[in-house]
XYZ file of C-alpha atoms in Angstrom:
729
model
C 9.625 -26.043 3.390
C 6.912 -23.574 2.386
C 6.672 -22.440 5.872
C 10.339 -21.876 6.092
C 10.349 -19.548 3.755
C 10.552 -15.797 4.663
C 8.367 -13.193 2.915
C 9.906 -10.511 0.624
C 8.383 -7.723 2.681
C 9.576 -4.933 0.741
C 6.865 -2.770 1.424
C 4.418 -0.699 3.554
C 0.896 -1.695 4.089
C -0.948 -1.786 0.860
C 1.253 0.189 -1.629
C 3.808 -2.521 -1.848
C 1.064 -5.486 -1.910
C -0.715 -3.335 -5.109
C 2.837 -3.539 -6.713
C 2.796 -7.066 -6.335
C -1.051 -7.542 -7.505
C -0.287 -5.281 -10.420
C 2.709 -7.289 -11.480
C 1.219 -10.555 -11.644
C -1.411 -8.897 -13.421
C 0.894 -7.792 -16.115
C 2.331 -10.879 -16.502
C -0.789 -12.597 -16.756
C -2.095 -9.964 -19.517
C 1.477 -10.550 -21.608
C 2.713 -7.119 -21.482
C 5.835 -6.203 -21.923
C 6.578 -4.690 -18.508
C 9.009 -4.495 -15.444
C 8.629 -3.720 -12.057
C 11.228 -1.657 -10.488
C 12.393 -1.470 -6.662
C 15.421 -1.432 -3.771
C 16.512 -5.200 -3.004
C 16.469 -4.140 0.927
C 18.623 -6.189 3.078
C 16.218 -6.100 5.670
C 12.042 -5.351 5.003
C 9.526 -4.122 6.981
C 10.316 -5.192 10.695
C 9.615 -8.394 12.220
C 6.977 -7.758 15.177
C 6.638 -9.600 18.214
C 4.381 -8.771 21.440
C 5.682 -8.649 24.592
C 4.342 -7.301 27.681
C 1.020 -6.132 25.389
C 3.255 -3.631 23.463
C 5.137 -3.949 19.802
C 8.295 -4.455 19.716
C 10.388 -4.351 16.596
C 13.022 -6.855 15.170
C 15.033 -6.750 12.301
C 13.344 -8.859 9.365
C 16.272 -10.413 7.853
C 14.645 -12.312 4.930
C 17.826 -13.135 3.099
C 19.278 -15.260 6.191
C 18.661 -18.498 3.693
C 19.710 -16.994 0.727
C 16.743 -16.201 -1.767
C 16.351 -19.084 -4.488
C 14.300 -16.711 -6.615
C 16.598 -14.143 -7.511
C 19.347 -14.250 -9.792
C 22.721 -11.318 -9.606
C 23.341 -9.613 -12.818
C 26.244 -7.578 -11.977
C 26.980 -6.626 -15.635
C 24.438 -4.314 -15.730
C 25.632 -2.660 -12.867
C 25.468 0.694 -12.739
C 26.899 4.202 -11.489
C 24.623 6.660 -8.966
C 26.178 9.877 -7.977
C 25.434 12.150 -5.434
C 26.763 14.867 -3.879
C 29.153 16.607 -5.987
C 28.399 20.117 -7.479
C 27.496 21.299 -11.286
C 29.726 23.807 -14.158
C 29.142 24.862 -17.563
C 30.390 22.825 -20.197
C 32.466 23.969 -23.367
C 29.518 23.768 -25.342
C 27.727 25.984 -22.549
C 25.449 23.490 -20.898
C 25.743 22.035 -17.449
C 27.825 19.104 -16.217
C 27.311 17.172 -12.242
C 30.911 16.994 -11.176
C 33.082 15.871 -8.064
C 30.456 13.558 -7.257
C 30.513 10.262 -5.074
C 29.211 6.591 -6.835
C 27.082 3.758 -5.306
C 26.811 1.079 -7.390
C 23.375 -0.215 -7.983
C 23.784 -4.226 -8.971
C 20.465 -5.566 -9.742
C 18.815 -8.813 -9.349
C 15.898 -10.657 -11.100
C 13.004 -11.547 -10.040
C 10.401 -14.149 -12.086
C 7.118 -12.567 -12.349
C 5.179 -16.159 -14.369
C 2.029 -14.897 -16.040
C -1.312 -17.258 -14.810
C -1.478 -20.215 -17.545
C -0.009 -18.207 -20.301
C 3.842 -19.214 -20.612
C 4.958 -15.464 -19.977
C 7.561 -15.096 -17.864
C 8.125 -11.016 -16.797
C 11.036 -9.570 -14.529
C 10.761 -7.537 -11.190
C 14.496 -5.603 -10.869
C 15.413 -4.936 -7.494
C 18.878 -2.879 -6.871
C 21.124 -3.490 -4.559
C 23.942 -1.167 -3.540
C 27.285 -2.056 -3.552
C 30.810 0.481 -2.597
C 32.711 1.131 -6.097
C 36.463 -0.038 -5.544
C 37.686 3.425 -6.127
C 36.114 3.933 -3.033
C 38.035 6.428 -0.423
C 40.785 6.423 -2.300
C 42.330 9.211 -0.495
C 41.992 6.919 2.541
C 44.073 4.883 0.792
C 46.987 7.399 0.177
C 47.235 7.819 4.135
C 47.434 4.803 4.572
C 44.753 3.392 6.461
C 43.721 0.891 4.480
C 41.330 -1.112 7.170
C 39.504 2.112 7.853
C 38.259 2.677 4.029
C 37.478 -0.899 3.304
C 35.448 -0.864 6.564
C 34.094 2.461 5.500
C 32.730 0.898 2.677
C 29.475 -0.037 4.119
C 28.728 3.564 4.135
C 27.734 3.267 0.611
C 26.242 -0.178 0.760
C 23.872 1.549 3.851
C 21.646 2.485 1.293
C 20.190 -1.081 0.297
C 20.247 -1.899 4.163
C 16.588 -0.530 5.320
C 13.145 -0.261 4.119
C 11.998 3.217 6.084
C 8.845 1.383 8.004
C 6.440 4.348 8.104
C 3.218 4.120 6.258
C 1.194 8.048 5.571
C 3.798 9.392 6.943
C 6.841 11.360 5.642
C 9.420 11.757 7.486
C 12.509 13.671 5.764
C 15.629 11.692 5.960
C 18.557 11.837 4.299
C 18.927 8.291 3.780
C 15.540 8.066 2.735
C 16.034 10.795 0.024
C 18.996 8.555 -1.199
C 17.277 5.656 -1.728
C 14.205 6.966 -3.419
C 16.950 8.615 -5.989
C 19.168 5.703 -5.761
C 16.304 3.653 -7.476
C 15.180 6.469 -9.664
C 18.953 6.561 -11.494
C 19.269 2.985 -11.606
C 16.586 2.150 -13.355
C 16.029 5.367 -15.460
C 19.555 4.026 -16.880
C 18.120 0.782 -17.424
C 15.287 2.076 -19.177
C 17.155 4.757 -21.718
C 20.083 1.579 -22.232
C 16.926 -0.484 -23.410
C 15.152 1.902 -25.137
C 18.827 2.904 -27.145
C 19.850 -0.609 -28.156
C 18.157 -2.366 -31.019
C 18.024 -6.158 -29.838
C 16.677 -8.336 -26.175
C 20.008 -8.142 -24.261
C 22.260 -5.939 -27.261
C 24.077 -2.794 -25.770
C 24.570 -1.675 -29.484
C 22.646 1.488 -29.825
C 20.106 1.479 -32.641
C 17.673 3.936 -31.500
C 18.918 7.888 -31.239
C 15.708 9.613 -31.825
C 14.366 10.378 -28.556
C 10.966 11.575 -29.917
C 10.181 7.992 -29.739
C 10.669 7.116 -26.625
C 7.408 7.928 -25.602
C 5.649 5.137 -27.953
C 8.100 2.704 -26.516
C 8.404 3.393 -22.622
C 5.972 4.271 -20.121
C 6.908 4.943 -16.769
C 4.115 5.119 -13.602
C 4.973 6.191 -10.572
C 3.647 4.693 -7.495
C 2.793 7.989 -5.469
C 5.781 10.456 -5.271
C 8.284 8.147 -3.988
C 9.973 7.536 -7.150
C 9.015 11.237 -8.413
C 12.787 12.448 -8.895
C 12.609 9.996 -11.943
C 11.012 13.204 -13.576
C 14.204 15.813 -12.911
C 16.722 12.916 -13.573
C 15.013 11.677 -16.815
C 15.440 15.459 -17.738
C 19.222 15.533 -16.060
C 19.502 11.939 -18.838
C 18.270 13.682 -21.847
C 20.035 17.304 -21.282
C 23.342 16.105 -20.027
C 24.325 12.980 -21.320
C 22.042 12.610 -24.480
C 22.183 16.379 -25.047
C 18.905 17.347 -25.870
C 17.475 20.678 -26.480
C 14.907 21.565 -22.921
C 11.755 21.709 -24.752
C 12.500 18.519 -26.834
C 13.754 16.549 -23.217
C 10.592 17.422 -21.545
C 7.683 17.040 -23.964
C 9.435 12.942 -24.145
C 9.562 13.148 -20.326
C 5.833 14.577 -19.689
C 4.915 12.095 -22.341
C 6.430 8.707 -20.704
C 5.855 9.558 -17.078
C 2.128 9.271 -15.285
C 1.763 9.743 -11.602
C -0.729 7.575 -9.471
C -1.733 9.333 -5.869
C -1.958 7.016 -3.020
C -3.235 8.956 -0.155
C -5.363 11.934 0.746
C -3.165 12.547 4.200
C -1.423 15.603 3.975
C 0.981 14.653 6.694
C 2.212 11.469 3.941
C 2.796 13.894 1.810
C 6.247 14.292 0.493
C 8.255 18.031 0.447
C 12.183 17.958 0.987
C 13.816 20.795 2.140
C 15.769 22.776 -0.616
C 19.108 23.028 1.320
C 19.053 18.853 1.617
C 18.517 18.673 -2.181
C 20.821 21.561 -2.968
C 23.455 19.246 -0.903
C 22.897 15.885 -2.168
C 22.009 16.058 -6.141
C 22.614 19.540 -7.146
C 21.460 19.395 -10.412
C 18.611 17.759 -9.927
C 17.617 21.067 -7.702
C 18.725 23.016 -10.811
C 16.268 20.902 -13.009
C 13.355 21.549 -10.780
C 13.217 25.066 -10.054
C 13.837 25.618 -14.078
C 10.755 23.148 -14.128
C 8.912 25.390 -11.955
C 10.116 28.811 -13.607
C 8.492 27.081 -16.885
C 5.888 26.161 -15.168
C 4.720 29.527 -13.751
C 5.448 31.402 -16.736
C 2.371 29.183 -18.095
C 0.590 29.793 -15.277
C 0.984 33.072 -15.638
C 0.237 33.393 -19.328
C -3.454 31.800 -18.300
C -4.237 33.950 -14.611
C -2.207 36.694 -15.128
C -0.260 37.456 -11.932
C -2.252 36.021 -9.664
C -0.085 35.569 -6.569
C -2.521 33.386 -5.360
C -2.185 30.838 -7.988
C 1.445 31.085 -8.122
C 1.540 29.440 -4.946
C -1.145 27.178 -4.965
C 0.366 26.045 -8.447
C 4.270 26.256 -7.723
C 6.177 22.923 -7.024
C 8.442 24.776 -4.482
C 7.181 26.035 -0.934
C 8.211 28.941 0.197
C 6.621 29.503 3.705
C 8.827 28.356 6.419
C 12.124 26.279 5.240
C 11.711 26.459 1.124
C 10.593 22.479 0.000
C 10.012 20.852 -2.902
C 6.731 19.407 -3.376
C 6.871 15.963 -5.199
C 3.148 15.840 -5.380
C 3.866 19.179 -7.464
C 6.338 18.417 -9.246
C 5.192 14.394 -10.018
C 1.703 16.564 -11.344
C 4.061 19.207 -13.736
C 5.842 16.410 -15.503
C 3.207 13.497 -15.797
C 0.939 13.388 -18.720
C -2.137 11.566 -16.239
C -2.486 11.523 -12.968
C -4.755 9.328 -11.171
C -6.587 8.517 -7.723
C -7.089 4.977 -6.502
C -11.353 4.542 -6.189
C -13.688 6.452 -8.118
C -14.259 8.910 -4.171
C -10.861 9.312 -3.887
C -10.172 10.598 -7.368
C -13.093 12.804 -6.704
C -12.028 14.302 -3.568
C -8.179 14.984 -4.975
C -9.874 16.985 -7.433
C -12.028 18.652 -5.179
C -9.420 19.681 -2.214
C -5.462 18.408 -2.721
C -4.610 19.220 -6.063
C -7.988 21.547 -6.602
C -6.009 24.281 -8.519
C -4.353 21.784 -10.638
C -7.454 20.138 -11.926
C -9.320 23.656 -12.668
C -5.545 24.158 -14.238
C -5.319 20.961 -16.438
C -8.410 18.864 -15.969
C -7.386 16.184 -18.853
C -4.754 15.273 -16.867
C -7.254 13.450 -14.060
C -8.523 10.088 -14.157
C -9.717 7.619 -12.104
C -8.124 3.913 -11.836
C -9.431 1.631 -9.166
C -7.307 -0.327 -7.309
C -8.015 -4.068 -7.479
C -6.233 -7.927 -6.087
C -4.757 -10.652 -8.466
C -7.603 -13.383 -7.736
C -4.537 -16.203 -8.520
C -3.095 -15.157 -5.093
C -6.269 -13.869 -3.421
C -8.764 -16.896 -4.161
C -6.966 -20.012 -6.135
C -3.713 -19.831 -3.632
C -5.261 -19.454 -0.470
C -8.839 -20.735 -0.885
C -8.375 -23.630 -2.589
C -11.581 -25.565 -1.591
C -13.675 -22.449 -2.442
C -12.059 -22.017 -5.460
C -13.056 -25.943 -6.266
C -16.296 -25.123 -5.684
C -16.661 -21.980 -8.265
C -15.222 -23.872 -10.925
C -17.781 -27.277 -9.907
C -20.545 -24.359 -10.946
C -19.246 -21.977 -13.302
C -15.963 -23.359 -15.255
C -12.093 -22.478 -14.115
C -11.798 -19.533 -16.542
C -12.501 -17.233 -14.140
C -9.315 -16.398 -12.726
C -8.139 -14.259 -15.859
C -11.743 -13.844 -16.039
C -12.790 -12.426 -12.810
C -16.318 -10.812 -13.818
C -17.435 -14.041 -14.946
C -18.205 -14.685 -11.070
C -21.688 -13.009 -11.626
C -22.769 -16.584 -12.690
C -22.801 -17.667 -9.299
C -25.763 -15.174 -8.343
C -28.154 -18.062 -9.954
C -27.206 -20.131 -7.197
C -27.374 -16.958 -4.252
C -30.403 -18.642 -2.698
C -29.993 -22.880 -3.495
C -29.919 -24.219 -0.105
C -27.226 -26.906 -1.243
C -24.859 -23.817 -2.715
C -25.275 -22.103 0.231
C -24.872 -24.997 2.495
C -21.122 -25.630 0.454
C -19.820 -22.723 0.948
C -20.764 -22.332 4.885
C -19.802 -25.379 4.879
C -15.748 -24.244 3.023
C -15.867 -21.434 5.297
C -16.052 -23.064 8.504
C -13.701 -25.470 7.383
C -10.955 -22.082 6.685
C -12.365 -21.192 10.266
C -11.397 -24.477 11.892
C -7.853 -24.070 10.188
C -7.352 -20.410 11.537
C -8.697 -21.325 14.970
C -6.246 -24.233 14.736
C -2.912 -22.017 14.263
C -3.859 -19.307 16.350
C -4.123 -22.019 19.602
C -1.143 -22.910 18.149
C 0.354 -19.573 18.247
C -1.186 -17.769 21.282
C -2.725 -20.138 23.002
C -5.620 -19.166 23.246
C -9.243 -21.289 22.920
C -11.075 -19.427 19.783
C -14.707 -21.154 19.368
C -14.669 -21.635 15.782
C -18.713 -21.365 15.314
C -18.059 -17.751 16.649
C -18.151 -14.661 14.099
C -14.985 -13.976 13.299
C -14.802 -10.378 13.188
C -11.607 -9.300 11.495
C -9.441 -5.836 11.462
C -6.417 -6.249 9.589
C -4.337 -3.741 8.700
C -1.593 -0.785 9.197
C -2.197 0.720 12.849
C -3.403 4.448 12.062
C -5.378 6.714 13.703
C -7.417 7.393 10.517
C -8.034 3.413 10.210
C -10.196 3.831 13.655
C -9.093 0.635 15.218
C -10.064 2.267 18.322
C -13.334 2.630 17.475
C -13.328 -1.691 16.449
C -11.931 -1.077 20.512
C -14.356 0.543 21.833
C -17.662 -2.371 20.441
C -15.349 -4.801 21.577
C -15.511 -3.183 25.202
C -19.343 -2.238 24.915
C -19.640 -5.882 23.941
C -17.837 -6.818 27.224
C -19.612 -4.479 29.251
C -23.076 -6.018 27.777
C -22.315 -9.755 28.684
C -21.532 -8.826 32.375
C -24.842 -6.731 32.967
C -26.801 -9.249 31.670
C -24.782 -12.664 31.740
C -28.069 -14.632 30.111
C -29.013 -12.255 27.760
C -28.653 -14.113 24.336
C -25.535 -13.219 22.355
C -24.045 -13.739 19.191
C -20.512 -15.457 20.063
C -17.861 -13.017 18.615
C -14.053 -13.779 18.111
C -12.644 -10.116 17.283
C -9.187 -10.142 15.640
C -7.093 -7.011 15.072
C -3.310 -6.961 13.224
C -1.312 -4.755 11.638
C 1.953 -3.149 12.906
C 2.451 0.531 13.670
C 5.162 2.583 12.435
C 7.722 2.413 15.333
C 8.013 6.122 16.151
C 4.254 6.423 15.597
C 3.728 6.644 19.854
C 0.019 7.076 19.446
C -0.265 4.048 17.542
C 1.610 2.159 19.511
C -0.495 3.018 22.232
C -3.551 1.488 20.816
C -2.318 -1.695 20.200
C -1.194 -1.620 24.221
C -4.736 -0.583 24.496
C -6.278 -3.973 22.308
C -3.849 -6.216 24.030
C -4.669 -4.939 27.612
C -8.648 -5.186 26.807
C -8.171 -8.753 24.972
C -5.974 -9.807 28.312
C -9.458 -8.911 30.355
C -11.890 -10.273 28.500
C -10.043 -14.133 27.711
C -9.741 -14.152 31.297
C -13.569 -13.241 32.302
C -15.244 -16.752 33.433
C -18.679 -15.248 33.008
C -16.874 -14.253 29.482
C -16.652 -17.971 28.877
C -16.636 -18.293 24.426
C -18.996 -15.497 24.121
C -16.421 -13.248 23.021
C -12.304 -13.658 22.426
C -9.954 -10.914 21.958
C -6.975 -11.853 19.823
C -4.123 -9.489 18.443
C -2.398 -11.294 15.016
C 1.224 -10.524 15.246
C 3.268 -9.963 12.790
C 0.507 -9.490 10.435
C 1.808 -10.072 6.664
C 1.039 -11.549 3.123
C 1.355 -15.098 4.229
C -0.449 -15.030 7.617
C -3.678 -12.712 5.324
C -3.655 -15.822 3.221
C -4.428 -18.007 6.188
C -6.879 -14.816 7.427
C -9.084 -13.547 4.423
C -10.414 -17.071 3.866
C -11.539 -17.623 7.229
C -12.567 -14.335 7.724
C -17.092 -13.717 8.698
C -17.039 -10.509 8.956
C -14.181 -7.406 7.801
C -13.782 -4.251 9.174
C -13.336 -0.998 6.862
C -14.132 1.865 9.031
C -12.058 4.615 8.681
C -13.611 8.004 8.559
C -14.982 9.060 4.808
C -12.841 10.516 3.108
C -9.368 9.052 4.580
C -8.919 6.327 3.144
C -7.670 6.377 -0.388
C -9.129 2.959 -1.729
C -8.319 0.218 0.429
C -7.450 -3.370 -1.094
C -8.194 -5.543 2.187
C -11.831 -4.812 1.720
C -11.719 -6.328 -1.396
C -9.686 -9.809 -0.031
C -12.204 -10.501 2.490
C -14.984 -9.692 -0.244
C -13.754 -12.347 -2.526
C -13.437 -14.616 0.107
C -17.181 -14.329 0.902
C -16.644 -12.161 3.911
C -19.310 -9.440 4.833
C -18.283 -6.072 5.523
C -18.878 -2.894 7.806
C -17.692 -0.187 6.925
C -18.177 3.571 6.045
C -19.113 4.825 2.761
C -15.032 5.489 1.845
C -12.309 4.350 -0.647
C -12.994 0.801 -2.588
C -16.049 0.108 0.071
C -17.976 3.147 -2.136
C -17.693 0.846 -5.382
C -18.339 -2.010 -3.292
C -21.239 -1.467 -2.389
C -22.627 -0.069 -5.460
C -21.436 -3.669 -7.025
C -23.012 -6.012 -4.461
C -25.942 -3.873 -3.501
C -26.596 -2.237 -0.314
C -28.402 -4.598 0.944
C -25.485 -7.017 1.312
C -23.070 -4.696 3.173
C -23.259 -3.160 6.460
C -22.984 0.627 5.647
C -22.877 2.941 8.478
C -21.350 6.210 9.561
C -20.882 9.752 8.334
C -20.400 10.237 4.577
C -17.452 13.029 2.828
C -19.959 15.620 3.170
C -21.464 14.592 6.915
C -17.396 14.825 7.927
C -16.891 18.095 6.465
C -20.644 19.453 7.887
C -19.302 18.468 11.516
C -16.073 19.955 10.832
C -17.535 23.065 9.645
C -19.490 23.772 13.172
C -16.463 22.085 15.241
C -16.790 18.520 16.316
C -17.270 18.344 19.665
C -16.087 14.656 21.293
C -18.307 15.471 24.777
C -21.699 15.766 23.137
C -20.988 12.047 21.786
C -19.703 11.034 24.924
C -22.508 12.697 27.230
C -25.386 11.630 24.790
C -24.741 8.170 25.297
C -24.257 6.132 28.562
C -22.889 3.286 26.557
C -19.917 5.321 25.205
C -19.673 6.937 28.297
C -18.631 4.221 30.640
C -16.187 2.810 27.745
C -14.300 5.911 27.877
C -14.693 5.643 31.633
C -13.214 2.263 32.285
C -10.179 3.290 30.169
C -9.609 6.548 31.155
C -10.000 5.241 35.484
C -7.660 2.316 34.668
C -10.427 -0.987 34.572
C -7.741 -2.529 31.963
C -4.480 -1.256 33.688
C -4.910 -1.987 37.612
C -2.317 -0.562 39.148
C -1.731 2.192 36.777
C -4.458 4.499 36.173
C -3.048 6.557 33.550
C -1.890 4.103 31.064
C -4.371 5.449 28.684
C -4.727 8.692 29.263
C -3.518 9.781 26.070
C -5.608 7.643 24.410
C -8.803 9.518 26.314
C -6.950 12.375 25.767
C -6.961 11.589 22.065
C -10.877 10.777 21.585
C -11.961 13.352 23.803
C -10.177 16.736 22.857
C -7.688 15.970 19.856
C -9.336 13.501 17.659
C -9.459 14.623 13.822
C -10.905 11.662 12.776
C -14.082 11.882 14.474
C -14.143 8.572 16.418
C -16.904 9.266 18.419
C -19.359 10.885 16.038
C -19.425 7.316 14.656
C -20.139 5.419 17.500
C -23.807 5.062 17.873
C -24.014 4.300 14.632
C -21.188 1.878 13.983
C -22.626 -0.321 17.796
C -26.036 -0.302 15.395
C -24.949 -1.692 12.407
C -22.757 -4.257 14.804
C -26.025 -5.411 16.439
C -27.525 -5.533 13.158
C -24.122 -8.244 11.877
C -24.999 -10.034 14.959
C -28.618 -10.646 14.133
C -27.775 -10.951 10.458
C -25.261 -13.982 11.204
C -27.682 -16.090 13.285
C -29.886 -16.500 10.084
C -27.756 -18.437 8.599
C -29.615 -18.340 5.782
C -29.427 -14.966 4.913
C -25.792 -14.455 5.928
C -24.855 -17.349 3.171
C -26.486 -15.788 0.826
C -25.196 -12.246 1.670
C -22.054 -14.228 1.276
C -22.306 -15.536 -2.394
C -23.159 -12.004 -3.499
C -20.372 -10.983 -1.926
C -18.483 -13.494 -3.867
C -20.598 -13.039 -7.176
C -19.600 -9.444 -7.012
C -16.192 -8.945 -6.780
C -15.457 -9.244 -10.537
C -14.666 -5.352 -10.834
C -12.049 -5.720 -8.130
C -9.443 -7.815 -9.771
C -6.023 -6.006 -10.673
C -6.473 -7.346 -14.407
C -9.032 -4.736 -14.459
C -7.448 -2.535 -13.264
C -3.964 -3.198 -15.568
C -6.047 -2.923 -18.477
C -7.544 0.281 -17.732
C -3.971 1.466 -17.040
C -2.681 -0.341 -20.159
C -5.648 1.580 -22.416
C -5.973 4.646 -21.062
C -2.409 5.866 -19.583
C 0.285 3.519 -21.334
C -1.547 3.227 -24.436
C -1.213 -0.580 -25.065
C -3.761 -3.724 -25.096
C -3.796 -6.368 -22.891
C -3.209 -10.075 -24.579
C -5.257 -13.003 -23.401
C -3.565 -15.418 -25.872
C -1.029 -18.010 -24.473
C 2.176 -17.948 -25.766
C 3.407 -21.635 -26.823
C 4.715 -24.170 -24.339
C 9.063 -24.269 -24.137
C 10.416 -26.842 -26.484
C 10.294 -30.110 -25.799
C 7.739 -29.624 -22.623
C 4.713 -30.643 -24.548
C 6.392 -33.730 -25.820
C 8.072 -34.480 -22.415
C 4.389 -34.478 -20.783
C 2.696 -36.603 -23.034
C 5.465 -39.130 -23.260
C 5.439 -39.477 -19.116
C 3.904 -42.513 -17.675
C 1.426 -41.464 -15.617
C-alpha cells in the first residue's frame, strides 16, 4: 500500500520540502499555525530517462484520490481578476467589473510528534463560479460555455517546474495572487470571528491583528499578500491608509531563499495593470510613500531612490517583488549565516543600510522525524539504545553520542547499519536500472535540482578523471566507488538537460568497460523525490555539496546526509559553513574557493583556459567530451557544454577542479581507514542537533512571530487511554 501511494510533489526542490519540515516542527512544538498552498492537480513532473535524456510526464498524483484530504466547500471564497477601479461615493476606491474564480479549500492534517496536536495544511483548488460566462448562455451556446469553465479552473491545474529561475508568465502570476487572496480572506475572517469555526464577527479593532496574526512569506512567490492585505483593509474594512499600513507591516515577514539574480521575481507593470489594477495602484502608493521616507533620510539622491524603489524604470517597467516584500515586512531573513550576510552585503545592501534593524538570519533545518526516525529505523534504534528516545524532539541531545565516537563496538554497529542500508539501496537500484552495484564500494551521491550553480558538471569531471586513471593503470590500487546523481532539470533549461545527458552518456561508457569492472559505477537516480530520498539518505557514504561559494542559500539535503552519518565533500557555501563549524573541519572534506576567492577571481577576470592548460588531467577530460569519446558518431553532441565550461561559465567550475580532485583523493584514502571513517560518521551524527527544523522554528517563533514553542503533550483524545489499557495484548 505504502509503495502505491503517490508523493504529493507540490513544490520545486528545497523550498517546498523546507515548508513541509517547518509544518512538522510547528505541530510538534504545538504552535497554532496553518500552512497554505495550492492544490495542484499535477505536481512536479515525473522524470523518465529515455535515450540518455530527461523526458517529462505529467504527475497525476490524484489519480487514485487522496485519502488524507478533506474538501471544505463551505469555506470557498471568491478571487477576483481583471476589471477596473472606480471612486466610491465616500471618495474611496473600488475594484469593479472583475472576473471571479472560486477558491475551494482542501484540508490536510499535520500531526505533531507524540503530543496529540494536529494542525492544518490548507490547499486551495480553483473552481469556476456557476455564473461563469453568463453572456454566452444568453446567446445559446450552452455547451461551449460549460466547456469554458475549464479556463478558470486551469489556475490550480499544474505546478510551474522552475527552480531558481523566474519565468514571467501570466498564469503563474494568477496562481500567486490566487493563493494570496484566498489565504488572506481566510486569515481576516478567522481574526474577526471569536469562537473556533464561527463566522460571527467579534473583533473589529484591526490594531490588535498583529498580536494575533503572523504571516511568513516563503520567498517572494506570495509577496502579493502585502498589497492584497492592504486592499482588504482599505476597501473592504475601510481603514485609513496609515493604520492599514501599520497593520500590514506588523503582520508580514519575508524570507529570502536565493541570491541568484535570475530567480528574482520582477513582474511587468503592464501585466499587473491588466490582471490586478487595484493592486498596482496600491503598490505605486506604497512605493511613493516609501520614496518620500527615503528622501527624508538621504535627500534627493537619485541613485539611492532608484536602488530602494520597488518599481524598476529601466527597460520595461517592472515591480521588483523582493523590494516590495522588504518594504512591506517588519523582518527580512536569509536561511544560513553566510547567506544572510551576503544579502546584506550585496543583493539587498541599500536596504540593509536603510533599515538594518529588519535583517535577521534563520538557518534552515530538517525534521528528524522523517529524516532519521522514519527513514533510518535501524540507526534510530542504535541511537536510542545509547541516549534514550527523547532525541527526536530534542535533537541537540545527539551530542551525547560523541562519548562513543572512538568506541570500536559502537563504530562497528554504526557501520553495520550503514552497510545494511547500502545493501537495500543496491538491491532497489538493481531492480530499477539493472546495474550491478558493488555494495562495499563508496556510495558517492549528489541529489538536488540540476542547475549550473550546483555544479553537477564538476562531479562529472571527477568521474571521467577516475575512469582515465583506471584505464591508464588498471592494476593500481583503487578505492571502488559508485557515483550517483539524481535530480530534475526544469523542462525549458537546456543546459541542465545537457548535463543529465552527459552524465548518462559517461555512465554508459564506464559501466560497460570490462577493464573498470566493479571499481567504478555511474548511476542516474531517476525521478528524484521525497520517497526516493528516504531510501538514499540512509545509504550514502559521501554527500556532494559543491556549489560555487556564494550561490547556494542554505541547502537542506546536506543536513539529511549528515544526520544519517554520511560525510560531506563541500565548498564553504550555504549551511556547509555551519555544519563544518558544528562538527569541526577534521570531520568534513572542505575544498575550493571561498566567497572572497570567488570575488577575487571574478575581479581579475576568470579565464577557464588558464586551468585547462595548466592541468593535463583536466585537459584530457575536457578533450574527451569535446572529441565525442562518450558519443561515438556524434562528436558535437556536447559542444555547448564544453563551450560553457571554457568560455562562459559563471560558476567557475574549472577553477575548483584541482582542489576538488585533491579532496576526492583524500576521501578515498580516508574511506580505506574504516575506523577513521566510522569515527567521522559518528561525529557527523552527533553534531546534527543544530540542524533540526525544531530549532529553526523556535527561532522564527521567538524572534519574528512573538510566540513561544510548547513541549507539553495535550491529553489523549477521550476514551483512547481506556481502550488501550483494557484491550487484550
